[in-house]
mmCIF file of C-alpha atoms in Angstrom:
data_model
loop_
_atom_site.group_PDB
_atom_site.id
_atom_site.type_symbol
_atom_site.label_atom_id
_atom_site.label_comp_id
_atom_site.label_asym_id
_atom_site.label_seq_id
_atom_site.Cartn_x
_atom_site.Cartn_y
_atom_site.Cartn_z
ATOM 1 C CA MET A 10 -32.694 27.579 -119.606
ATOM 2 C CA LEU A 11 -35.106 30.452 -120.150
ATOM 3 C CA ILE A 12 -35.316 32.280 -123.480
ATOM 4 C CA ARG A 13 -37.161 35.553 -123.079
ATOM 5 C CA ASN A 14 -39.001 37.842 -125.477
ATOM 6 C CA VAL A 15 -39.332 35.692 -128.570
ATOM 7 C CA GLU A 16 -42.043 35.163 -131.175
ATOM 8 C CA VAL A 17 -43.413 31.601 -131.188
ATOM 9 C CA ALA A 18 -45.974 30.447 -133.755
ATOM 10 C CA GLY A 19 -49.306 29.859 -132.069
ATOM 11 C CA HIS A 20 -48.274 31.836 -128.999
ATOM 12 C CA GLY A 21 -47.630 35.283 -130.444
ATOM 13 C CA ALA A 22 -44.813 37.730 -129.851
ATOM 14 C CA ALA A 23 -42.969 38.648 -126.643
ATOM 15 C CA VAL A 24 -43.300 35.242 -124.973
ATOM 16 C CA ASP A 25 -40.782 33.337 -122.858
ATOM 17 C CA VAL A 26 -39.764 29.703 -123.353
ATOM 18 C CA ARG A 27 -38.428 27.566 -120.517
ATOM 19 C CA ILE A 28 -36.342 24.480 -121.354
ATOM 20 C CA GLU A 29 -35.728 21.676 -118.884
ATOM 21 C CA GLY A 30 -34.206 18.267 -119.498
ATOM 22 C CA GLY A 31 -33.776 18.973 -123.205
ATOM 23 C CA ARG A 32 -37.501 19.686 -123.748
ATOM 24 C CA ILE A 33 -39.766 22.692 -123.739
ATOM 25 C CA ALA A 34 -41.247 22.877 -120.242
ATOM 26 C CA GLU A 35 -43.257 26.084 -120.449
ATOM 27 C CA ILE A 36 -44.284 28.817 -122.889
ATOM 28 C CA GLY A 37 -45.856 31.995 -121.545
ATOM 29 C CA PRO A 38 -45.936 35.775 -121.680
ATOM 30 C CA VAL A 39 -43.709 36.441 -118.642
ATOM 31 C CA LEU A 40 -42.229 33.405 -116.913
ATOM 32 C CA ALA A 41 -40.625 33.556 -113.476
ATOM 33 C CA GLY A 42 -36.869 33.237 -113.146
ATOM 34 C CA PRO A 43 -33.791 34.826 -114.663
ATOM 35 C CA GLY A 44 -33.570 34.739 -118.439
ATOM 36 C CA ASP A 45 -30.482 33.113 -119.923
ATOM 37 C CA VAL A 46 -31.141 34.546 -123.391
ATOM 38 C CA ASP A 47 -32.915 37.732 -124.456
ATOM 39 C CA GLY A 48 -34.544 36.925 -127.787
ATOM 40 C CA ARG A 49 -35.043 40.650 -128.550
ATOM 41 C CA GLY A 50 -38.324 39.922 -130.314
ATOM 42 C CA GLY A 51 -36.841 37.472 -132.812
ATOM 43 C CA ALA A 52 -38.701 34.401 -134.013
ATOM 44 C CA LEU A 53 -37.991 31.079 -132.308
ATOM 45 C CA LEU A 54 -38.478 28.224 -134.789
ATOM 46 C CA PRO A 55 -38.052 24.472 -134.784
ATOM 47 C CA GLY A 56 -34.445 23.775 -135.750
ATOM 48 C CA LEU A 57 -34.047 23.078 -139.453
ATOM 49 C CA HIS A 58 -33.591 19.442 -140.511
ATOM 50 C CA ASP A 59 -31.869 18.652 -143.811
ATOM 51 C CA HIS A 60 -33.867 15.623 -144.941
ATOM 52 C CA HIS A 61 -31.424 14.438 -147.642
ATOM 53 C CA VAL A 62 -27.678 15.035 -147.426
ATOM 54 C CA HIS A 63 -24.454 13.072 -147.936
ATOM 55 C CA LEU A 64 -22.348 14.042 -144.962
ATOM 56 C CA ALA A 65 -19.074 12.190 -145.625
ATOM 57 C CA ALA A 66 -18.969 13.496 -149.204
ATOM 58 C CA LEU A 67 -19.759 16.997 -147.974
ATOM 59 C CA ALA A 68 -16.995 16.769 -145.381
ATOM 60 C CA ALA A 69 -14.544 15.609 -148.066
ATOM 61 C CA GLU A 70 -15.070 18.784 -150.101
ATOM 62 C CA ALA A 71 -12.431 20.581 -148.048
ATOM 63 C CA ALA A 72 -9.853 18.196 -149.523
ATOM 64 C CA SER A 73 -11.267 18.390 -153.053
ATOM 65 C CA VAL A 74 -10.982 20.583 -156.124
ATOM 66 C CA ARG A 75 -14.284 22.013 -157.403
ATOM 67 C CA VAL A 76 -14.549 21.555 -161.184
ATOM 68 C CA GLY A 77 -18.213 22.244 -161.884
ATOM 69 C CA PRO A 78 -19.473 24.673 -164.563
ATOM 70 C CA THR A 79 -19.568 27.547 -162.088
ATOM 71 C CA GLU A 80 -15.904 27.029 -161.083
ATOM 72 C CA VAL A 81 -14.225 26.115 -164.402
ATOM 73 C CA ARG A 82 -15.617 27.222 -167.733
ATOM 74 C CA ASP A 83 -13.611 25.265 -170.281
ATOM 75 C CA ARG A 84 -11.063 22.521 -170.923
ATOM 76 C CA THR A 85 -8.071 24.801 -170.245
ATOM 77 C CA ALA A 86 -9.378 25.917 -166.845
ATOM 78 C CA PHE A 87 -10.311 22.316 -166.038
ATOM 79 C CA ALA A 88 -6.758 21.118 -166.769
ATOM 80 C CA ALA A 89 -5.309 23.912 -164.630
ATOM 81 C CA ALA A 90 -7.551 22.970 -161.716
ATOM 82 C CA LEU A 91 -6.498 19.319 -161.927
ATOM 83 C CA ALA A 92 -2.822 20.306 -161.986
ATOM 84 C CA SER A 93 -3.068 22.316 -158.769
ATOM 85 C CA GLY A 94 -1.597 21.050 -155.530
ATOM 86 C CA PRO A 95 1.655 19.272 -154.642
ATOM 87 C CA PRO A 96 3.188 17.288 -157.544
ATOM 88 C CA GLY A 97 2.590 13.549 -157.485
ATOM 89 C CA GLU A 98 -0.258 13.610 -154.958
ATOM 90 C CA TRP A 99 -3.728 12.306 -155.729
ATOM 91 C CA VAL A 100 -6.217 14.896 -156.939
ATOM 92 C CA ARG A 101 -9.849 14.486 -155.893
ATOM 93 C CA ALA A 102 -12.058 16.664 -158.118
ATOM 94 C CA VAL A 103 -15.817 17.024 -157.624
ATOM 95 C CA GLY A 104 -18.857 18.606 -159.224
ATOM 96 C CA TYR A 105 -17.953 17.832 -162.846
ATOM 97 C CA HIS A 106 -20.469 18.210 -165.665
ATOM 98 C CA GLU A 107 -19.941 17.433 -169.355
ATOM 99 C CA SER A 108 -20.484 21.081 -170.285
ATOM 100 C CA VAL A 109 -16.970 21.777 -168.928
ATOM 101 C CA ALA A 110 -14.893 19.466 -171.145
ATOM 102 C CA GLY A 111 -17.139 16.739 -172.538
ATOM 103 C CA GLU A 112 -17.265 13.049 -171.594
ATOM 104 C CA LEU A 113 -14.299 11.831 -169.552
ATOM 105 C CA ASP A 114 -12.431 8.531 -169.416
ATOM 106 C CA ARG A 115 -8.871 7.554 -168.542
ATOM 107 C CA TRP A 116 -7.463 8.666 -171.906
ATOM 108 C CA THR A 117 -9.179 12.069 -171.957
ATOM 109 C CA LEU A 118 -7.878 12.716 -168.463
ATOM 110 C CA ASP A 119 -4.395 11.471 -169.444
ATOM 111 C CA ALA A 120 -4.259 14.144 -172.156
ATOM 112 C CA LEU A 121 -4.914 16.781 -169.492
ATOM 113 C CA VAL A 122 -2.942 15.432 -166.506
ATOM 114 C CA PRO A 123 -0.720 12.450 -167.348
ATOM 115 C CA ASP A 124 1.726 12.602 -164.456
ATOM 116 C CA ARG A 125 -0.339 12.337 -161.269
ATOM 117 C CA PRO A 126 -3.299 10.257 -160.057
ATOM 118 C CA VAL A 127 -6.564 12.057 -160.747
ATOM 119 C CA ARG A 128 -10.128 11.031 -159.931
ATOM 120 C CA VAL A 129 -13.082 13.178 -160.919
ATOM 121 C CA GLN A 130 -16.598 12.805 -159.560
ATOM 122 C CA HIS A 131 -19.603 13.714 -161.666
ATOM 123 C CA ARG A 132 -21.883 16.242 -160.000
ATOM 124 C CA THR A 133 -24.612 13.610 -159.648
ATOM 125 C CA GLY A 134 -22.290 11.695 -157.326
ATOM 126 C CA ALA A 135 -22.987 8.503 -159.294
ATOM 127 C CA LEU A 136 -19.878 8.365 -161.497
ATOM 128 C CA TRP A 137 -16.133 8.519 -160.841
ATOM 129 C CA MET A 138 -13.646 8.982 -163.700
ATOM 130 C CA TRP A 139 -9.970 8.104 -163.156
ATOM 131 C CA ASN A 140 -6.859 8.705 -165.238
ATOM 132 C CA SER A 141 -4.259 6.025 -165.954
ATOM 133 C CA ALA A 142 -1.934 7.151 -163.151
ATOM 134 C CA ALA A 143 -4.746 6.631 -160.632
ATOM 135 C CA LEU A 144 -5.620 3.224 -162.083
ATOM 136 C CA ARG A 145 -1.984 2.113 -161.954
ATOM 137 C CA ALA A 146 -1.598 3.321 -158.369
ATOM 138 C CA ALA A 147 -4.675 1.307 -157.358
ATOM 139 C CA GLY A 148 -3.837 -1.749 -159.486
ATOM 140 C CA LEU A 149 -7.068 -1.412 -161.485
ATOM 141 C CA GLU A 150 -7.827 -1.840 -165.177
ATOM 142 C CA GLY A 151 -10.496 -0.548 -167.553
ATOM 143 C CA ASP A 152 -11.550 2.738 -169.073
ATOM 144 C CA GLY A 153 -11.461 4.594 -165.753
ATOM 145 C CA ARG A 154 -15.224 5.075 -165.491
ATOM 146 C CA PHE A 155 -16.840 3.678 -162.337
ATOM 147 C CA TRP A 156 -20.613 3.884 -162.000
ATOM 148 C CA ARG A 157 -21.889 3.645 -158.403
ATOM 149 C CA GLU A 158 -18.788 1.812 -157.214
ATOM 150 C CA ASP A 159 -17.921 4.011 -154.227
ATOM 151 C CA GLU A 160 -18.085 1.077 -151.834
ATOM 152 C CA ARG A 161 -15.553 -0.951 -153.856
ATOM 153 C CA LEU A 162 -13.270 1.991 -154.595
ATOM 154 C CA ARG A 163 -12.853 3.070 -150.944
ATOM 155 C CA GLY A 164 -10.076 0.555 -150.416
ATOM 156 C CA PHE A 165 -8.032 1.753 -153.402
ATOM 157 C CA VAL A 166 -7.657 5.452 -152.649
ATOM 158 C CA PRO A 167 -5.625 7.290 -150.018
ATOM 159 C CA PRO A 168 -7.549 8.545 -146.980
ATOM 160 C CA VAL A 169 -9.260 11.875 -147.426
ATOM 161 C CA ARG A 170 -9.446 14.295 -144.537
ATOM 162 C CA LEU A 171 -13.095 14.782 -143.610
ATOM 163 C CA ASP A 172 -13.864 18.217 -142.218
ATOM 164 C CA LEU A 173 -16.886 17.078 -140.212
ATOM 165 C CA GLU A 174 -16.327 19.750 -137.602
ATOM 166 C CA GLY A 175 -16.574 22.384 -140.318
ATOM 167 C CA VAL A 176 -19.724 20.805 -141.742
ATOM 168 C CA GLY A 177 -21.381 20.821 -138.325
ATOM 169 C CA ARG A 178 -20.272 24.351 -137.514
ATOM 170 C CA ARG A 179 -21.426 25.848 -140.824
ATOM 171 C CA ALA A 180 -24.765 24.035 -140.697
ATOM 172 C CA ALA A 181 -25.381 25.116 -137.098
ATOM 173 C CA ALA A 182 -24.766 28.727 -138.105
ATOM 174 C CA LEU A 183 -27.636 28.299 -140.589
ATOM 175 C CA GLY A 184 -29.956 26.958 -137.892
ATOM 176 C CA VAL A 185 -29.629 23.296 -138.913
ATOM 177 C CA THR A 186 -30.151 21.043 -135.901
ATOM 178 C CA GLY A 187 -30.544 17.702 -137.710
ATOM 179 C CA PHE A 188 -29.439 15.704 -140.750
ATOM 180 C CA THR A 189 -30.736 12.675 -142.609
ATOM 181 C CA ASN A 190 -27.735 10.998 -144.229
ATOM 182 C CA ALA A 191 -28.965 9.497 -147.495
ATOM 183 C CA ASP A 192 -26.060 7.294 -148.663
ATOM 184 C CA PRO A 193 -27.453 4.122 -150.284
ATOM 185 C CA HIS A 194 -24.756 1.895 -148.763
ATOM 186 C CA PRO A 195 -23.454 3.519 -145.569
ATOM 187 C CA ALA A 196 -19.896 2.499 -144.780
ATOM 188 C CA GLY A 197 -19.240 0.498 -141.653
ATOM 189 C CA GLY A 198 -18.784 2.763 -138.668
ATOM 190 C CA LEU A 199 -20.402 5.728 -140.425
ATOM 191 C CA THR A 200 -22.752 6.511 -137.564
ATOM 192 C CA GLN A 201 -19.879 6.563 -135.079
ATOM 193 C CA MET A 202 -17.776 8.725 -137.403
ATOM 194 C CA LEU A 203 -20.611 11.211 -137.841
ATOM 195 C CA SER A 204 -21.276 11.362 -134.108
ATOM 196 C CA VAL A 205 -18.802 14.257 -133.828
ATOM 197 C CA LEU A 206 -21.472 16.451 -135.434
ATOM 198 C CA PRO A 207 -23.441 18.499 -132.909
ATOM 199 C CA GLN A 208 -26.670 17.953 -134.865
ATOM 200 C CA ARG A 209 -29.255 15.223 -134.399
ATOM 201 C CA LEU A 210 -28.561 12.432 -136.892
ATOM 202 C CA LEU A 211 -30.584 9.881 -138.850
ATOM 203 C CA VAL A 212 -28.565 7.488 -141.041
ATOM 204 C CA MET A 213 -30.641 5.737 -143.687
ATOM 205 C CA GLY A 214 -30.121 1.991 -143.631
ATOM 206 C CA VAL A 215 -28.971 2.048 -140.027
ATOM 207 C CA ASP A 216 -32.092 3.920 -138.939
ATOM 208 C CA GLU A 217 -35.380 3.942 -140.807
ATOM 209 C CA PRO A 218 -36.061 4.433 -143.631
ATOM 210 C CA VAL A 219 -33.974 1.986 -145.675
ATOM 211 C CA LYS A 220 -32.589 3.619 -148.818
ATOM 212 C CA LEU A 221 -33.224 1.825 -152.121
ATOM 213 C CA MET A 222 -31.177 3.027 -155.077
ATOM 214 C CA LEU A 223 -32.632 2.670 -158.585
ATOM 215 C CA ASP A 224 -30.774 3.174 -161.865
ATOM 216 C CA ASP A 225 -32.349 2.774 -165.281
ATOM 217 C CA PRO A 226 -29.696 0.358 -166.676
ATOM 218 C CA THR A 227 -30.189 -2.057 -163.748
ATOM 219 C CA LEU A 228 -33.825 -1.328 -162.994
ATOM 220 C CA PRO A 229 -35.665 -4.218 -161.306
ATOM 221 C CA THR A 230 -39.129 -5.223 -162.407
ATOM 222 C CA PRO A 231 -41.990 -3.988 -160.232
ATOM 223 C CA ALA A 232 -42.394 -7.538 -158.880
ATOM 224 C CA GLN A 233 -38.693 -7.762 -157.986
ATOM 225 C CA LEU A 234 -38.760 -4.397 -156.231
ATOM 226 C CA ALA A 235 -41.954 -5.393 -154.410
ATOM 227 C CA ARG A 236 -40.190 -8.515 -153.100
ATOM 228 C CA THR A 237 -37.262 -6.410 -151.890
ATOM 229 C CA ILE A 238 -39.621 -4.033 -150.124
ATOM 230 C CA GLY A 239 -41.476 -6.987 -148.617
ATOM 231 C CA GLU A 240 -38.217 -8.328 -147.165
ATOM 232 C CA ILE A 241 -37.537 -4.922 -145.584
ATOM 233 C CA ARG A 242 -40.970 -4.612 -144.001
ATOM 234 C CA PRO A 243 -42.101 -3.570 -141.442
ATOM 235 C CA ARG A 244 -39.408 -0.928 -141.877
ATOM 236 C CA SER A 245 -40.148 1.975 -144.197
ATOM 237 C CA VAL A 246 -38.261 2.615 -147.435
ATOM 238 C CA ALA A 247 -36.848 5.672 -149.189
ATOM 239 C CA VAL A 248 -36.683 4.991 -152.923
ATOM 240 C CA HIS A 249 -34.337 7.019 -155.136
ATOM 241 C CA CYS A 250 -36.383 8.108 -158.186
ATOM 242 C CA VAL A 251 -34.828 10.510 -160.697
ATOM 243 C CA THR A 252 -36.574 9.335 -163.882
ATOM 244 C CA ARG A 253 -40.202 8.713 -164.746
ATOM 245 C CA VAL A 254 -39.595 4.987 -165.310
ATOM 246 C CA GLN A 255 -38.009 4.666 -161.839
ATOM 247 C CA LEU A 256 -41.055 6.342 -160.319
ATOM 248 C CA LEU A 257 -43.419 4.107 -162.291
ATOM 249 C CA VAL A 258 -41.661 0.934 -161.138
ATOM 250 C CA THR A 259 -41.666 2.199 -157.541
ATOM 251 C CA LEU A 260 -45.371 2.998 -157.524
ATOM 252 C CA LEU A 261 -46.226 -0.381 -159.042
ATOM 253 C CA ALA A 262 -44.020 -2.095 -156.446
ATOM 254 C CA LEU A 263 -45.593 -0.169 -153.565
ATOM 255 C CA ASP A 264 -49.031 -1.083 -154.895
ATOM 256 C CA GLU A 265 -48.036 -4.742 -154.763
ATOM 257 C CA ALA A 266 -46.117 -4.694 -151.465
ATOM 258 C CA GLY A 267 -48.378 -2.162 -149.788
ATOM 259 C CA PRO A 268 -47.158 1.195 -148.464
ATOM 260 C CA ALA A 269 -45.902 1.655 -144.901
ATOM 261 C CA ASP A 270 -45.919 4.662 -142.627
ATOM 262 C CA GLY A 271 -42.732 6.599 -143.341
ATOM 263 C CA ASP A 272 -42.249 5.474 -146.966
ATOM 264 C CA ARG A 273 -40.813 8.235 -149.135
ATOM 265 C CA ILE A 274 -39.746 9.016 -152.675
ATOM 266 C CA GLU A 275 -36.277 10.593 -152.779
ATOM 267 C CA HIS A 276 -35.880 13.418 -155.313
ATOM 268 C CA GLY A 277 -39.029 12.807 -157.360
ATOM 269 C CA SER A 278 -37.072 14.502 -160.125
ATOM 270 C CA VAL A 279 -39.677 13.752 -162.807
ATOM 271 C CA ILE A 280 -43.293 13.313 -161.702
ATOM 272 C CA PRO A 281 -45.725 13.333 -164.645
ATOM 273 C CA ALA A 282 -49.107 14.832 -163.804
ATOM 274 C CA GLU A 283 -50.894 11.526 -164.296
ATOM 275 C CA MET A 284 -48.877 9.973 -161.441
ATOM 276 C CA ILE A 285 -49.889 12.597 -158.863
ATOM 277 C CA PRO A 286 -53.228 10.933 -157.907
ATOM 278 C CA TRP A 287 -51.382 7.623 -157.613
ATOM 279 C CA LEU A 288 -48.871 9.131 -155.185
ATOM 280 C CA ARG A 289 -51.699 10.597 -153.156
ATOM 281 C CA ARG A 290 -53.513 7.277 -152.936
ATOM 282 C CA LEU A 291 -50.374 5.522 -151.672
ATOM 283 C CA GLY A 292 -49.752 8.256 -149.114
ATOM 284 C CA VAL A 293 -45.980 8.326 -149.602
ATOM 285 C CA ALA A 294 -44.016 11.525 -148.996
ATOM 286 C CA VAL A 295 -41.770 13.153 -151.599
ATOM 287 C CA VAL A 296 -38.431 14.565 -150.399
ATOM 288 C CA THR A 297 -37.342 16.814 -153.219
ATOM 289 C CA GLN A 298 -34.754 19.432 -154.226
ATOM 290 C CA PRO A 299 -36.560 22.533 -155.527
ATOM 291 C CA HIS A 300 -33.240 24.318 -155.998
ATOM 292 C CA PHE A 301 -31.990 21.988 -158.729
ATOM 293 C CA PRO A 302 -34.018 23.618 -161.538
ATOM 294 C CA VAL A 303 -32.372 26.888 -160.476
ATOM 295 C CA GLU A 304 -28.821 25.569 -159.980
ATOM 296 C CA ARG A 305 -28.897 23.314 -163.043
ATOM 297 C CA GLY A 306 -31.343 25.101 -165.307
ATOM 298 C CA ALA A 307 -28.926 25.590 -168.199
ATOM 299 C CA ALA A 308 -27.878 21.929 -168.198
ATOM 300 C CA TYR A 309 -31.468 20.679 -167.865
ATOM 301 C CA ALA A 310 -32.414 22.719 -170.935
ATOM 302 C CA THR A 311 -30.049 20.627 -173.060
ATOM 303 C CA ASP A 312 -29.590 17.359 -171.147
ATOM 304 C CA LEU A 313 -33.204 16.418 -170.441
ATOM 305 C CA ASP A 314 -35.909 15.141 -172.712
ATOM 306 C CA ALA A 315 -38.306 17.957 -173.562
ATOM 307 C CA ASP A 316 -41.209 15.804 -172.328
ATOM 308 C CA ASP A 317 -39.655 15.670 -168.842
ATOM 309 C CA ARG A 318 -38.915 19.364 -168.349
ATOM 310 C CA PRO A 319 -42.465 20.413 -167.337
ATOM 311 C CA HIS A 320 -42.455 17.809 -164.548
ATOM 312 C CA LEU A 321 -39.192 18.610 -162.732
ATOM 313 C CA TYR A 322 -38.955 18.716 -158.933
ATOM 314 C CA ARG A 323 -42.607 19.457 -158.320
ATOM 315 C CA CYS A 324 -43.594 21.312 -155.157
ATOM 316 C CA ARG A 325 -46.774 23.346 -155.394
ATOM 317 C CA SER A 326 -48.686 20.834 -157.518
ATOM 318 C CA LEU A 327 -47.860 18.050 -155.045
ATOM 319 C CA ALA A 328 -48.842 20.135 -152.029
ATOM 320 C CA GLU A 329 -52.107 21.186 -153.650
ATOM 321 C CA ALA A 330 -52.867 17.520 -154.364
ATOM 322 C CA GLY A 331 -52.395 16.663 -150.690
ATOM 323 C CA ILE A 332 -49.106 14.808 -151.143
ATOM 324 C CA PRO A 333 -46.707 15.235 -148.186
ATOM 325 C CA ILE A 334 -43.544 17.059 -149.291
ATOM 326 C CA ALA A 335 -40.247 18.004 -147.680
ATOM 327 C CA ALA A 336 -36.791 18.904 -148.936
ATOM 328 C CA GLY A 337 -33.136 18.106 -148.558
ATOM 329 C CA THR A 338 -30.155 19.964 -149.931
ATOM 330 C CA ASP A 339 -28.532 16.809 -151.395
ATOM 331 C CA ALA A 340 -25.224 18.468 -150.471
ATOM 332 C CA PRO A 341 -22.531 18.322 -151.703
ATOM 333 C CA TYR A 342 -24.372 17.729 -154.993
ATOM 334 C CA GLY A 343 -26.423 20.847 -154.298
ATOM 335 C CA THR A 344 -25.991 23.858 -152.047
ATOM 336 C CA PRO A 345 -25.665 22.971 -148.341
ATOM 337 C CA ASP A 346 -27.685 26.090 -147.416
ATOM 338 C CA PRO A 347 -31.349 25.207 -146.697
ATOM 339 C CA TRP A 348 -32.313 28.893 -146.827
ATOM 340 C CA ALA A 349 -31.073 29.042 -150.432
ATOM 341 C CA VAL A 350 -33.262 26.015 -151.172
ATOM 342 C CA MET A 351 -36.250 27.794 -149.619
ATOM 343 C CA ARG A 352 -35.596 30.914 -151.693
ATOM 344 C CA ALA A 353 -35.386 28.821 -154.845
ATOM 345 C CA ALA A 354 -38.722 27.218 -153.995
ATOM 346 C CA THR A 355 -40.335 30.662 -153.761
ATOM 347 C CA GLU A 356 -38.735 32.066 -156.907
ATOM 348 C CA ARG A 357 -39.567 29.379 -159.446
ATOM 349 C CA ASP A 358 -41.432 30.511 -162.552
ATOM 350 C CA ASP A 359 -42.686 27.100 -163.686
ATOM 351 C CA GLY A 360 -45.934 26.910 -161.733
ATOM 352 C CA GLU A 361 -44.276 25.073 -158.819
ATOM 353 C CA ARG A 362 -43.568 28.161 -156.702
ATOM 354 C CA LEU A 363 -44.261 27.868 -152.973
ATOM 355 C CA ARG A 364 -45.221 30.590 -150.541
ATOM 356 C CA PRO A 365 -42.445 31.376 -148.021
ATOM 357 C CA GLU A 366 -44.322 29.704 -145.152
ATOM 358 C CA ALA A 367 -44.571 26.464 -147.143
ATOM 359 C CA ALA A 368 -40.928 26.709 -148.188
ATOM 360 C CA LEU A 369 -39.858 26.977 -144.528
ATOM 361 C CA ARG A 370 -41.918 23.892 -143.658
ATOM 362 C CA LEU A 371 -39.838 21.868 -146.134
ATOM 363 C CA PHE A 372 -37.091 21.822 -143.468
ATOM 364 C CA THR A 373 -39.069 21.724 -140.206
ATOM 365 C CA GLY A 374 -40.504 18.214 -140.446
ATOM 366 C CA GLU A 375 -39.856 15.241 -138.194
ATOM 367 C CA PRO A 376 -36.739 13.293 -139.215
ATOM 368 C CA GLN A 377 -38.577 10.022 -139.936
ATOM 369 C CA HIS A 378 -41.738 11.752 -141.156
ATOM 370 C CA PRO A 379 -40.365 14.780 -143.023
ATOM 371 C CA ALA A 380 -43.723 16.274 -143.970
ATOM 372 C CA ARG A 381 -45.038 16.288 -140.382
ATOM 373 C CA THR A 382 -44.183 19.775 -139.220
ATOM 374 C CA ARG A 383 -42.614 20.043 -135.784
ATOM 375 C CA ARG A 384 -44.123 22.743 -133.606
ATOM 376 C CA LEU A 385 -42.878 24.408 -130.453
ATOM 377 C CA ALA A 386 -45.102 23.152 -127.669
ATOM 378 C CA VAL A 387 -44.736 22.010 -124.080
ATOM 379 C CA GLY A 388 -43.103 18.589 -124.086
ATOM 380 C CA ALA A 389 -41.465 18.990 -127.498
ATOM 381 C CA VAL A 390 -37.743 18.337 -127.889
ATOM 382 C CA ALA A 391 -35.908 21.665 -127.689
ATOM 383 C CA ASP A 392 -34.230 21.581 -131.116
ATOM 384 C CA LEU A 393 -34.497 25.284 -131.882
ATOM 385 C CA CYS A 394 -33.473 28.010 -134.292
ATOM 386 C CA LEU A 395 -33.462 31.551 -132.889
ATOM 387 C CA LEU A 396 -33.603 34.386 -135.410
ATOM 388 C CA HIS A 397 -32.534 38.015 -135.178
ATOM 389 C CA ALA A 398 -35.871 39.138 -136.633
ATOM 390 C CA PRO A 399 -39.595 38.415 -136.361
ATOM 391 C CA LEU A 400 -41.039 35.682 -138.547
ATOM 392 C CA ARG A 401 -42.550 38.039 -141.128
ATOM 393 C CA THR A 402 -39.160 39.624 -141.785
ATOM 394 C CA ALA A 403 -37.530 36.198 -141.959
ATOM 395 C CA LEU A 404 -40.078 34.935 -144.477
ATOM 396 C CA ASP A 405 -39.467 37.962 -146.668
ATOM 397 C CA ALA A 406 -35.701 37.354 -146.676
ATOM 398 C CA LEU A 407 -35.323 33.560 -146.237
ATOM 399 C CA SER A 408 -31.674 34.126 -145.393
ATOM 400 C CA GLY A 409 -29.334 32.258 -143.097
ATOM 401 C CA GLU A 410 -27.881 35.619 -142.096
ATOM 402 C CA LEU A 411 -30.922 36.060 -139.834
ATOM 403 C CA VAL A 412 -29.991 33.014 -137.714
ATOM 404 C CA ARG A 413 -28.773 34.083 -134.295
ATOM 405 C CA ALA A 414 -28.413 30.734 -132.491
ATOM 406 C CA ALA A 415 -29.241 27.029 -132.777
ATOM 407 C CA TYR A 416 -29.969 24.571 -129.969
ATOM 408 C CA VAL A 417 -30.138 20.766 -129.855
ATOM 409 C CA SER A 418 -32.043 19.443 -126.829
ATOM 410 C CA GLY A 419 -31.652 22.916 -125.345
ATOM 411 C CA ARG A 420 -27.875 22.913 -125.758
ATOM 412 C CA ARG A 421 -26.525 25.802 -127.792
ATOM 413 C CA ILE A 422 -24.549 24.630 -130.830
ATOM 414 C CA ALA A 423 -24.238 27.950 -132.693
ATOM 415 C CA PRO A 424 -22.578 30.207 -132.268
ATOM 416 C CA ALA A 425 -20.081 28.005 -130.440
#
């Protein structure tokens, strides 16, 4: 395939790109041969890679009711949303936050919807809350609150239609050519199930890195975590850190076990300034979500300790300290649009604002080394994102509407 008249970083504008065998074979001002695609002067970029996403949960959204603060504002609207759909069928509700109707358990949900099985997922993805009808249908007991029990609960709920085709199609339209699935305990057969996606795929735990989930109530000691990491070596690890104590334990454990190439901190939600030199010394990357302070700003203002708020989802301060950074959408727990994440990273007013070029690089890293920027060069895999406009215009807008086409190994995946 020959793409003519595109702008390629390092090669200038109005160049042609030849693709053979799924790789870039030649880049030059006017290449011989018929052109399959006229780029019309638009920028040709490395395809975007979402470095942290939960694909099965994202695909299940099509069969779910959204009940987050932006969809339902109060208890009455929440109850109406849960009562929608055919009578008697299970309701799967997602995106819940306590600002909608307070803390939930089986009895609170019974008061709202007593006559049909209801399960509600907290927007963090960590907690499911079931009403009594759902518990009875599954033969379960308790208060209906299940913390990080997705693996156990899978066998008790009816199958949910997963719109993976829709996920792949919508992501391709945004120029996404690759995903890193970040589930802590990937279900058996997940890789095969996700293979219908047209994008390149890395599944943590099946591929490197191995995901390690930390929660404050069950937090291991640094020595225990170091032993776990030692058993995983020589494979790299991706450690879920959303509190300062989780980050502290992780850094102590990595000091003891020794870091490995490809190790990463997932989220890095709270990184106190005094830990930044430590991160740099270890050389681990941080895969963060700079859009969360924008999407969840109102909740963070009341839910988080005041001492943590200045240290949320750092970007600029990490980059300036020489710490490798990249980003993932964390969809469906955040927007699935990487361009919206980039815009958020450039619009922050907390000292962590990135320039547009740096924001774009958050999604153009190598899958297993997210902070190593992929560049279009002869021999590189032809995972590409073709824009309608030159790069300068695209950086000013940071909008998925500028994506014209996406290619994986030179094969066009969007538009279909």
